[in-house]
JSON list of C-alpha atoms in Angstrom, two decimals:
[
{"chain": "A", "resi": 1, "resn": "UNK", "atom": "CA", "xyz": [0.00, 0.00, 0.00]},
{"chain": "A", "resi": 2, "resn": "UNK", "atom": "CA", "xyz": [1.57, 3.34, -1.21]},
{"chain": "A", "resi": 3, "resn": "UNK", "atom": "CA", "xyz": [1.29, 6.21, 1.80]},
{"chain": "A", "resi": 4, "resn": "UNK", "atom": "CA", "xyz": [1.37, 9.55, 1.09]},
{"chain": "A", "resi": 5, "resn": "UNK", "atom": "CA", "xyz": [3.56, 11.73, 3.69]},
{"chain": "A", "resi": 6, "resn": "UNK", "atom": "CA", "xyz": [2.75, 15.27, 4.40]},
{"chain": "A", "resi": 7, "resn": "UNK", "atom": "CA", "xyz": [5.84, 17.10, 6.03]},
{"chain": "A", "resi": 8, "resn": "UNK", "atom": "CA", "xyz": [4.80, 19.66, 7.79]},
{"chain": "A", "resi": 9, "resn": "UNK", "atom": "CA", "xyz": [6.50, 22.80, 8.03]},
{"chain": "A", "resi": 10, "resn": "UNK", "atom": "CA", "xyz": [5.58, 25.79, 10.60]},
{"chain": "A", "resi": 11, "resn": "UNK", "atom": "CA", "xyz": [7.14, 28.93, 10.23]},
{"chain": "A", "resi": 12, "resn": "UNK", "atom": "CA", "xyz": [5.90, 30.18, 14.04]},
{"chain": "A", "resi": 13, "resn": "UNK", "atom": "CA", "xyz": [8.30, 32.55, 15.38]},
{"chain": "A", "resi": 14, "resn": "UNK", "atom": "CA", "xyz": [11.09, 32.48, 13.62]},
{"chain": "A", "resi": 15, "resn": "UNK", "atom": "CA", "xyz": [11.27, 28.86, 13.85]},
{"chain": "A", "resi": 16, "resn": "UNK", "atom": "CA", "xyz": [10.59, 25.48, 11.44]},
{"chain": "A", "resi": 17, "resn": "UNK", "atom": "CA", "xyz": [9.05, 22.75, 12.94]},
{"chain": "A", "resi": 18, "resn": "UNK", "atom": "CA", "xyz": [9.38, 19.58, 10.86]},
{"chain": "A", "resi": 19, "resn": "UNK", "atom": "CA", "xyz": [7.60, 16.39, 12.25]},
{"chain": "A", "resi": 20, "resn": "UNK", "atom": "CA", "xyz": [9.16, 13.02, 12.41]},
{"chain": "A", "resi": 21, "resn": "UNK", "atom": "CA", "xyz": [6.87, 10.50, 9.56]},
{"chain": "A", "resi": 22, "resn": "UNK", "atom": "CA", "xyz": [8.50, 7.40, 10.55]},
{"chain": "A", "resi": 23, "resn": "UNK", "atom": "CA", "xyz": [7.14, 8.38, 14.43]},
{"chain": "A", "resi": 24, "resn": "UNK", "atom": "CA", "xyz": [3.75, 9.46, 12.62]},
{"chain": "A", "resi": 25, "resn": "UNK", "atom": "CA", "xyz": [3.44, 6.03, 11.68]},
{"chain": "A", "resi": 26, "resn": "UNK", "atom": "CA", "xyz": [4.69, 6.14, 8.18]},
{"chain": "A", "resi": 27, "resn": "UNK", "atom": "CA", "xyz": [6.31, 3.20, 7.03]},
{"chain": "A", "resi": 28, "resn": "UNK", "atom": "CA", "xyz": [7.38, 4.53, 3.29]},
{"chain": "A", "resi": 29, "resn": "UNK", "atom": "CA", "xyz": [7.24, 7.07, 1.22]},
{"chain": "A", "resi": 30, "resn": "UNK", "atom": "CA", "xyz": [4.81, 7.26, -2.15]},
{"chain": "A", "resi": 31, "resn": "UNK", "atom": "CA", "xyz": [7.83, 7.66, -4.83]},
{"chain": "A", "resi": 32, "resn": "UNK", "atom": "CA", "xyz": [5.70, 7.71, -8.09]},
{"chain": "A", "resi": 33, "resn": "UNK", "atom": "CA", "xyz": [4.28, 10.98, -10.13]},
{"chain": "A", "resi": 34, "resn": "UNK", "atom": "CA", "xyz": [0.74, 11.52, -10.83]},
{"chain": "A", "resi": 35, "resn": "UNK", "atom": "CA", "xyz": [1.33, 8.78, -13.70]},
{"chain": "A", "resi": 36, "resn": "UNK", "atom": "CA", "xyz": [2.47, 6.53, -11.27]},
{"chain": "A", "resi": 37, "resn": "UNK", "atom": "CA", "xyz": [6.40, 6.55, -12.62]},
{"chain": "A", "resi": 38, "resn": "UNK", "atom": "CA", "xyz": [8.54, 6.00, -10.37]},
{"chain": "A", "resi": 39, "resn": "UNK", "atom": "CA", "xyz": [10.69, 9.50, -9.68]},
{"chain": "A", "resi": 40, "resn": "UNK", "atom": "CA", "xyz": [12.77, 7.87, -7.06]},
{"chain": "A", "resi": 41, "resn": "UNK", "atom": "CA", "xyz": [14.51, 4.33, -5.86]},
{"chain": "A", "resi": 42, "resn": "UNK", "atom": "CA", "xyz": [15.61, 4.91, -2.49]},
{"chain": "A", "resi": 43, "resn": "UNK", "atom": "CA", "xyz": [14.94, 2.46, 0.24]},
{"chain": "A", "resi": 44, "resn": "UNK", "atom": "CA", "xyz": [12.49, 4.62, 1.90]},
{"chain": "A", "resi": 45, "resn": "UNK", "atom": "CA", "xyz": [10.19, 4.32, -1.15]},
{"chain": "A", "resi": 46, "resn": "UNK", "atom": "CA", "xyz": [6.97, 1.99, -0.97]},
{"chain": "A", "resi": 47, "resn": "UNK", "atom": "CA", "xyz": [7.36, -0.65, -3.63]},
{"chain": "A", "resi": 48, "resn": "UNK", "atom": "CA", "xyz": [7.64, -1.30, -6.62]},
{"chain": "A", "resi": 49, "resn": "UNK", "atom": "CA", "xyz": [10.13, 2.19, -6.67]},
{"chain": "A", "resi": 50, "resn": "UNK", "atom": "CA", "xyz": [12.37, 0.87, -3.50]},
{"chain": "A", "resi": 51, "resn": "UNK", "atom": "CA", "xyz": [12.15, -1.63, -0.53]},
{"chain": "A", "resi": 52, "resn": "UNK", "atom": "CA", "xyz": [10.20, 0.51, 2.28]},
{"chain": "A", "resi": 53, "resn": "UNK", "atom": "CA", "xyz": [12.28, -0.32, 4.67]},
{"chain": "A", "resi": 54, "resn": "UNK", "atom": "CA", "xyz": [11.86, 2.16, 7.41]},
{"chain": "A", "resi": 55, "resn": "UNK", "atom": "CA", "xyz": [13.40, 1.98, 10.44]},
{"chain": "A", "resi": 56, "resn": "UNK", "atom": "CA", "xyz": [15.35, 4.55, 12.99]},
{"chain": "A", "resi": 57, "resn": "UNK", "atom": "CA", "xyz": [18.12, 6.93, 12.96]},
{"chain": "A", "resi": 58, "resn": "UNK", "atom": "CA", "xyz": [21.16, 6.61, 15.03]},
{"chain": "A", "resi": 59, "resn": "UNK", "atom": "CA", "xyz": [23.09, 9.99, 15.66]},
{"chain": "A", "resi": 60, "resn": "UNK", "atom": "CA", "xyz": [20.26, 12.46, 14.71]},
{"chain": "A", "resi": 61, "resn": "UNK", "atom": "CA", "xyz": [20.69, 15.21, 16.79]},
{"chain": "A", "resi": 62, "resn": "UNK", "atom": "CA", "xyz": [19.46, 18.70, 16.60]},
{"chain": "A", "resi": 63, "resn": "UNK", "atom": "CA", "xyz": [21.92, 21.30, 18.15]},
{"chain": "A", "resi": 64, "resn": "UNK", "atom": "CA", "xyz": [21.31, 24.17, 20.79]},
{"chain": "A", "resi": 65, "resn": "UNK", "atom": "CA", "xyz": [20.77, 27.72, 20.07]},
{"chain": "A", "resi": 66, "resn": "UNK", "atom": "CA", "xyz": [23.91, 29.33, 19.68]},
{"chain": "A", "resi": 67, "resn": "UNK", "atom": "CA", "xyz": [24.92, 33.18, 18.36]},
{"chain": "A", "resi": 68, "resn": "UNK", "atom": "CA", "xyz": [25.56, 33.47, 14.38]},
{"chain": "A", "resi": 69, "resn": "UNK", "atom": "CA", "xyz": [27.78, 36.24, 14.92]},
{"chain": "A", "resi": 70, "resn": "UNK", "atom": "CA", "xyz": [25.52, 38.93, 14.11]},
{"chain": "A", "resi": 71, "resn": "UNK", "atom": "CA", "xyz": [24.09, 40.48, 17.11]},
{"chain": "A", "resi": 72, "resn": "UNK", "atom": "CA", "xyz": [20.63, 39.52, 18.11]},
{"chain": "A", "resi": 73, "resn": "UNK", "atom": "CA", "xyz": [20.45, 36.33, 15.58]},
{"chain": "A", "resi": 74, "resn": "UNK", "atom": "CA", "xyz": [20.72, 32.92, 16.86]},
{"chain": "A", "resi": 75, "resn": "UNK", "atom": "CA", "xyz": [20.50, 29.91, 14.57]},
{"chain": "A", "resi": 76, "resn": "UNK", "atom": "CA", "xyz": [20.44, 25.77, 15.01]},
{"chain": "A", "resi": 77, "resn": "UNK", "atom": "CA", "xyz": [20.79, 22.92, 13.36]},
{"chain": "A", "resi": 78, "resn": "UNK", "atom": "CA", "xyz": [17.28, 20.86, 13.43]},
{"chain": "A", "resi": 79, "resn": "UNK", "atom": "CA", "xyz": [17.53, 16.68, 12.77]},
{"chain": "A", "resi": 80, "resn": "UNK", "atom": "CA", "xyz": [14.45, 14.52, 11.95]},
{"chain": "A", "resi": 81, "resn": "UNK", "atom": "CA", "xyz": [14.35, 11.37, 10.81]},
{"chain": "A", "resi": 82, "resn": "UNK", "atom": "CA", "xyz": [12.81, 10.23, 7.79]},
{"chain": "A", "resi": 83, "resn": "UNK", "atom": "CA", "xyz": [12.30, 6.06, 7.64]},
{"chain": "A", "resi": 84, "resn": "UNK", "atom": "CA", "xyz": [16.07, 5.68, 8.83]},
{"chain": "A", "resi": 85, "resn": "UNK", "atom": "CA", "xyz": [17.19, 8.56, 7.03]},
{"chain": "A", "resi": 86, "resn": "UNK", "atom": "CA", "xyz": [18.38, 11.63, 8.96]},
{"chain": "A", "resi": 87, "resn": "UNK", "atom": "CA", "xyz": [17.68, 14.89, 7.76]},
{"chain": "A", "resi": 88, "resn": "UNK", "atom": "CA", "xyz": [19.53, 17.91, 8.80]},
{"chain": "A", "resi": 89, "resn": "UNK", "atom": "CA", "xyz": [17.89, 21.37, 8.50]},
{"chain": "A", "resi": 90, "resn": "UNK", "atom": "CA", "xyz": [19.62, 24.84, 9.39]},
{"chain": "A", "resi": 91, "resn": "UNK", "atom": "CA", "xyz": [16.66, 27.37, 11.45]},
{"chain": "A", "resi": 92, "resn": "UNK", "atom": "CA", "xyz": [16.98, 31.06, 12.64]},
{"chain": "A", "resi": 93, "resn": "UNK", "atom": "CA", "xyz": [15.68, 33.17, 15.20]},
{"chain": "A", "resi": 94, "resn": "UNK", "atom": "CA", "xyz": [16.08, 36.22, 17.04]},
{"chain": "A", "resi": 95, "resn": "UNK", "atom": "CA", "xyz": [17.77, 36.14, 20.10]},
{"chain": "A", "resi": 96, "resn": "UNK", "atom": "CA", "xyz": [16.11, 37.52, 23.76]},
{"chain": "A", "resi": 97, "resn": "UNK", "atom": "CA", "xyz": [16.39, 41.33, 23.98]},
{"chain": "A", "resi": 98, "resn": "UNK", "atom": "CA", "xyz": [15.53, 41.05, 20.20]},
{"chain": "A", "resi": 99, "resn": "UNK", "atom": "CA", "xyz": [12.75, 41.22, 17.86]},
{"chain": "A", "resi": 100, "resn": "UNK", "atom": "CA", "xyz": [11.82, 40.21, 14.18]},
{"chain": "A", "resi": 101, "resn": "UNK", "atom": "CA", "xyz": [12.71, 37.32, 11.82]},
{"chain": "A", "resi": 102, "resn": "UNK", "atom": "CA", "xyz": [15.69, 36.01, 10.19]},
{"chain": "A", "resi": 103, "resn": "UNK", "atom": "CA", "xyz": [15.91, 33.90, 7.37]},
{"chain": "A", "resi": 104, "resn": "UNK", "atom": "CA", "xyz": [19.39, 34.02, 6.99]},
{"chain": "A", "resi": 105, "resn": "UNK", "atom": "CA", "xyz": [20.75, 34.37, 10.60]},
{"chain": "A", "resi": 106, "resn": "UNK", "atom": "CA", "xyz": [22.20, 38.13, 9.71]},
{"chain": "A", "resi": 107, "resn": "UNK", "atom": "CA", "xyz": [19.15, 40.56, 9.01]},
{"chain": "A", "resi": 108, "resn": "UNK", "atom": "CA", "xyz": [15.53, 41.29, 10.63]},
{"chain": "A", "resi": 109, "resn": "UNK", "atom": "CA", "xyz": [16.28, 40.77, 14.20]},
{"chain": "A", "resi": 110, "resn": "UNK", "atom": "CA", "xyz": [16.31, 44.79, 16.26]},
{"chain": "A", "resi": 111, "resn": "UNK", "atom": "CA", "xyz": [17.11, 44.92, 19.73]},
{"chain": "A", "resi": 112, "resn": "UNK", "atom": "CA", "xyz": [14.20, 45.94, 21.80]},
{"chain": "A", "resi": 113, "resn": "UNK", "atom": "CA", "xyz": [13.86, 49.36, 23.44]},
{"chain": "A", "resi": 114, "resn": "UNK", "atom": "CA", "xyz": [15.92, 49.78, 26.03]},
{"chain": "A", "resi": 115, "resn": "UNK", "atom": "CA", "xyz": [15.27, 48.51, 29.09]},
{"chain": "A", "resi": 116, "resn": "UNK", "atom": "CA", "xyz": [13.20, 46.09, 27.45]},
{"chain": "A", "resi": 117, "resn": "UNK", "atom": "CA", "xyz": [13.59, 42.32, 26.72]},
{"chain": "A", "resi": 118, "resn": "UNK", "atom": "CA", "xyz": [11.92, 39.41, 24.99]},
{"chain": "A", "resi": 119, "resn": "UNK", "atom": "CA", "xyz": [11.63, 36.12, 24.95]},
{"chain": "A", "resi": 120, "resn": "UNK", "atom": "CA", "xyz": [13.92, 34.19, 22.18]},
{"chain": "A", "resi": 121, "resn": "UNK", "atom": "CA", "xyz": [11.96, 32.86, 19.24]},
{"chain": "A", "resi": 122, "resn": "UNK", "atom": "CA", "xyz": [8.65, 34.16, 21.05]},
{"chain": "A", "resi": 123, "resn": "UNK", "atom": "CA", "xyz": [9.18, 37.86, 19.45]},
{"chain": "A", "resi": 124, "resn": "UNK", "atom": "CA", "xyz": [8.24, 38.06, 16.03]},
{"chain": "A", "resi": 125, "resn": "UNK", "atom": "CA", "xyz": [7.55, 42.31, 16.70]},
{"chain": "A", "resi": 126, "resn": "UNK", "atom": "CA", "xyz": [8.01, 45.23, 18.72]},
{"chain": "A", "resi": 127, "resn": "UNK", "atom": "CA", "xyz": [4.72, 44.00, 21.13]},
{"chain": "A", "resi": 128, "resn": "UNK", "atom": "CA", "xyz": [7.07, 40.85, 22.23]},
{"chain": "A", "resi": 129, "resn": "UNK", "atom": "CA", "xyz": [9.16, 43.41, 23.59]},
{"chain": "A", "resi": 130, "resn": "UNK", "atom": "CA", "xyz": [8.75, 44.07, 27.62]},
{"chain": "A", "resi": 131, "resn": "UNK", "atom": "CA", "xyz": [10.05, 46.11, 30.43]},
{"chain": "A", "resi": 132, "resn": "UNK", "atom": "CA", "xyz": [10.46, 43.30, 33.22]},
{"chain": "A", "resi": 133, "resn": "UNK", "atom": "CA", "xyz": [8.98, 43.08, 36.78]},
{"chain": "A", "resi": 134, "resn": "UNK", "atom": "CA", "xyz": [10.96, 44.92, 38.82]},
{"chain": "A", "resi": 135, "resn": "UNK", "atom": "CA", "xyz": [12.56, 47.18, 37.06]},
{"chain": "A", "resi": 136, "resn": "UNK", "atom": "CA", "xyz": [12.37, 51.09, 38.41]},
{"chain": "A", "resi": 137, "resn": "UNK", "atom": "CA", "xyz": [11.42, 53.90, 36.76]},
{"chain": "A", "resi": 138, "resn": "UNK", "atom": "CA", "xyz": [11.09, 57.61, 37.85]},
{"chain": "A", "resi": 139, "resn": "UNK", "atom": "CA", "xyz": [9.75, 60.70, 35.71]},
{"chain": "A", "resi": 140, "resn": "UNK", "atom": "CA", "xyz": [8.72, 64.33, 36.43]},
{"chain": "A", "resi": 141, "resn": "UNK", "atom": "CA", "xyz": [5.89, 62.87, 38.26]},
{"chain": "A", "resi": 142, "resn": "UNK", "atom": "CA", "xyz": [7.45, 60.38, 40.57]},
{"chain": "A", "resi": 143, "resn": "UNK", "atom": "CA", "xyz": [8.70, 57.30, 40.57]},
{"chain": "A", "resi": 144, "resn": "UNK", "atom": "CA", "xyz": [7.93, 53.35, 41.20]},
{"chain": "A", "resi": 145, "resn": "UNK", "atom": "CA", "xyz": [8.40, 49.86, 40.72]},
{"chain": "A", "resi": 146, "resn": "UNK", "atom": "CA", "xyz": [6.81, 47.83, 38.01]},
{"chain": "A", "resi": 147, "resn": "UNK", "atom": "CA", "xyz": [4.63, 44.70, 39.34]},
{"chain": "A", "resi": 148, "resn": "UNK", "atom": "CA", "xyz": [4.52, 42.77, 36.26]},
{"chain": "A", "resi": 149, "resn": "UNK", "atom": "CA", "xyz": [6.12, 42.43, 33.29]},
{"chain": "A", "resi": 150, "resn": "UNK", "atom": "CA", "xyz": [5.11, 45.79, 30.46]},
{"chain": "A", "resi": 151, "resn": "UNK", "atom": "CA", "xyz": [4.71, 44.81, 27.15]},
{"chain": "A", "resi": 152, "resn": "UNK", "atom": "CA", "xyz": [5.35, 47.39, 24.40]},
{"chain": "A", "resi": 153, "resn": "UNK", "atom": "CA", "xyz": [1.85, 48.43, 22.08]},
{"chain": "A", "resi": 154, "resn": "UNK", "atom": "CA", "xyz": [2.47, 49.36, 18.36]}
]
């Protein structure tokens, strides 16, 4: 029986999420074009285009959220596996005290107001930005504390 596989991919935040098939329950992959020609012969392809083998990955590993160099832009390497097949997939955010999206890991992240912070991959704009609990502030009026967390309107 040929299974057709829907990878999903979520662009939420800055980040991809790409689900695991073989964990969906997907035992191969439908190789064949709306013909039914075969368009590829790998082993993760229901028959008659490969074996359908399936099975798990060994050393598939996503990496932590590190700094890309560029200030406010973090990026990581995300692994799935794919019917015994790891996939590796390079994914960007903005960093905390940063707000925006990246695609590449150098542009579209800008530091939020100052003394404000975010929340890393939570801060796709300016209203993910927030002046933390706690923090003082004083004007011409007086001055005081803030009791919760003050998040920033457009």
């Amino acid at each position: 029986m040929k299974l057709k596989i829907l990878i999903v991919i979520l662009a939420l935040a800055g980040n991809i999420c790409i689900y695991d098939a073989y964990a969906l329950g997907v035992t191969c992959l439908d190789c064949t074009d709306s013909r039914g020609n075969c368009t590829s012969y790998a082993a993760s392809c229901c028959a008659p285009c490969g074996s359908g083998s399936g099975g798990g990955c060994t050393d598939c590993n996503s990496t932590a959220w590190a700094s890309t160099g560029t200030a406010g832009h973090e990026s990581r390497t995300e692994a799935f596996c794919v019917l015994g097949n790891c996939s590796k997939a390079k994914t960007y955010r903005c960093a905390a005290e940063y707000y925006g999206k990246t695609l590449n890991g150098t542009s579209g992240c800008t530091k939020c107001p100052s003394p404000g912070t975010s929340t890393a991959g939570e801060n796709e704009d300016i209203t993910s930005c927030y002046i933390p609990s706690g923090n003082k502030f004083s004007d011409s009026t007086g001055s005081g504390t803030y009791t919760g967390n003050c998040y920033y309107t457009n």
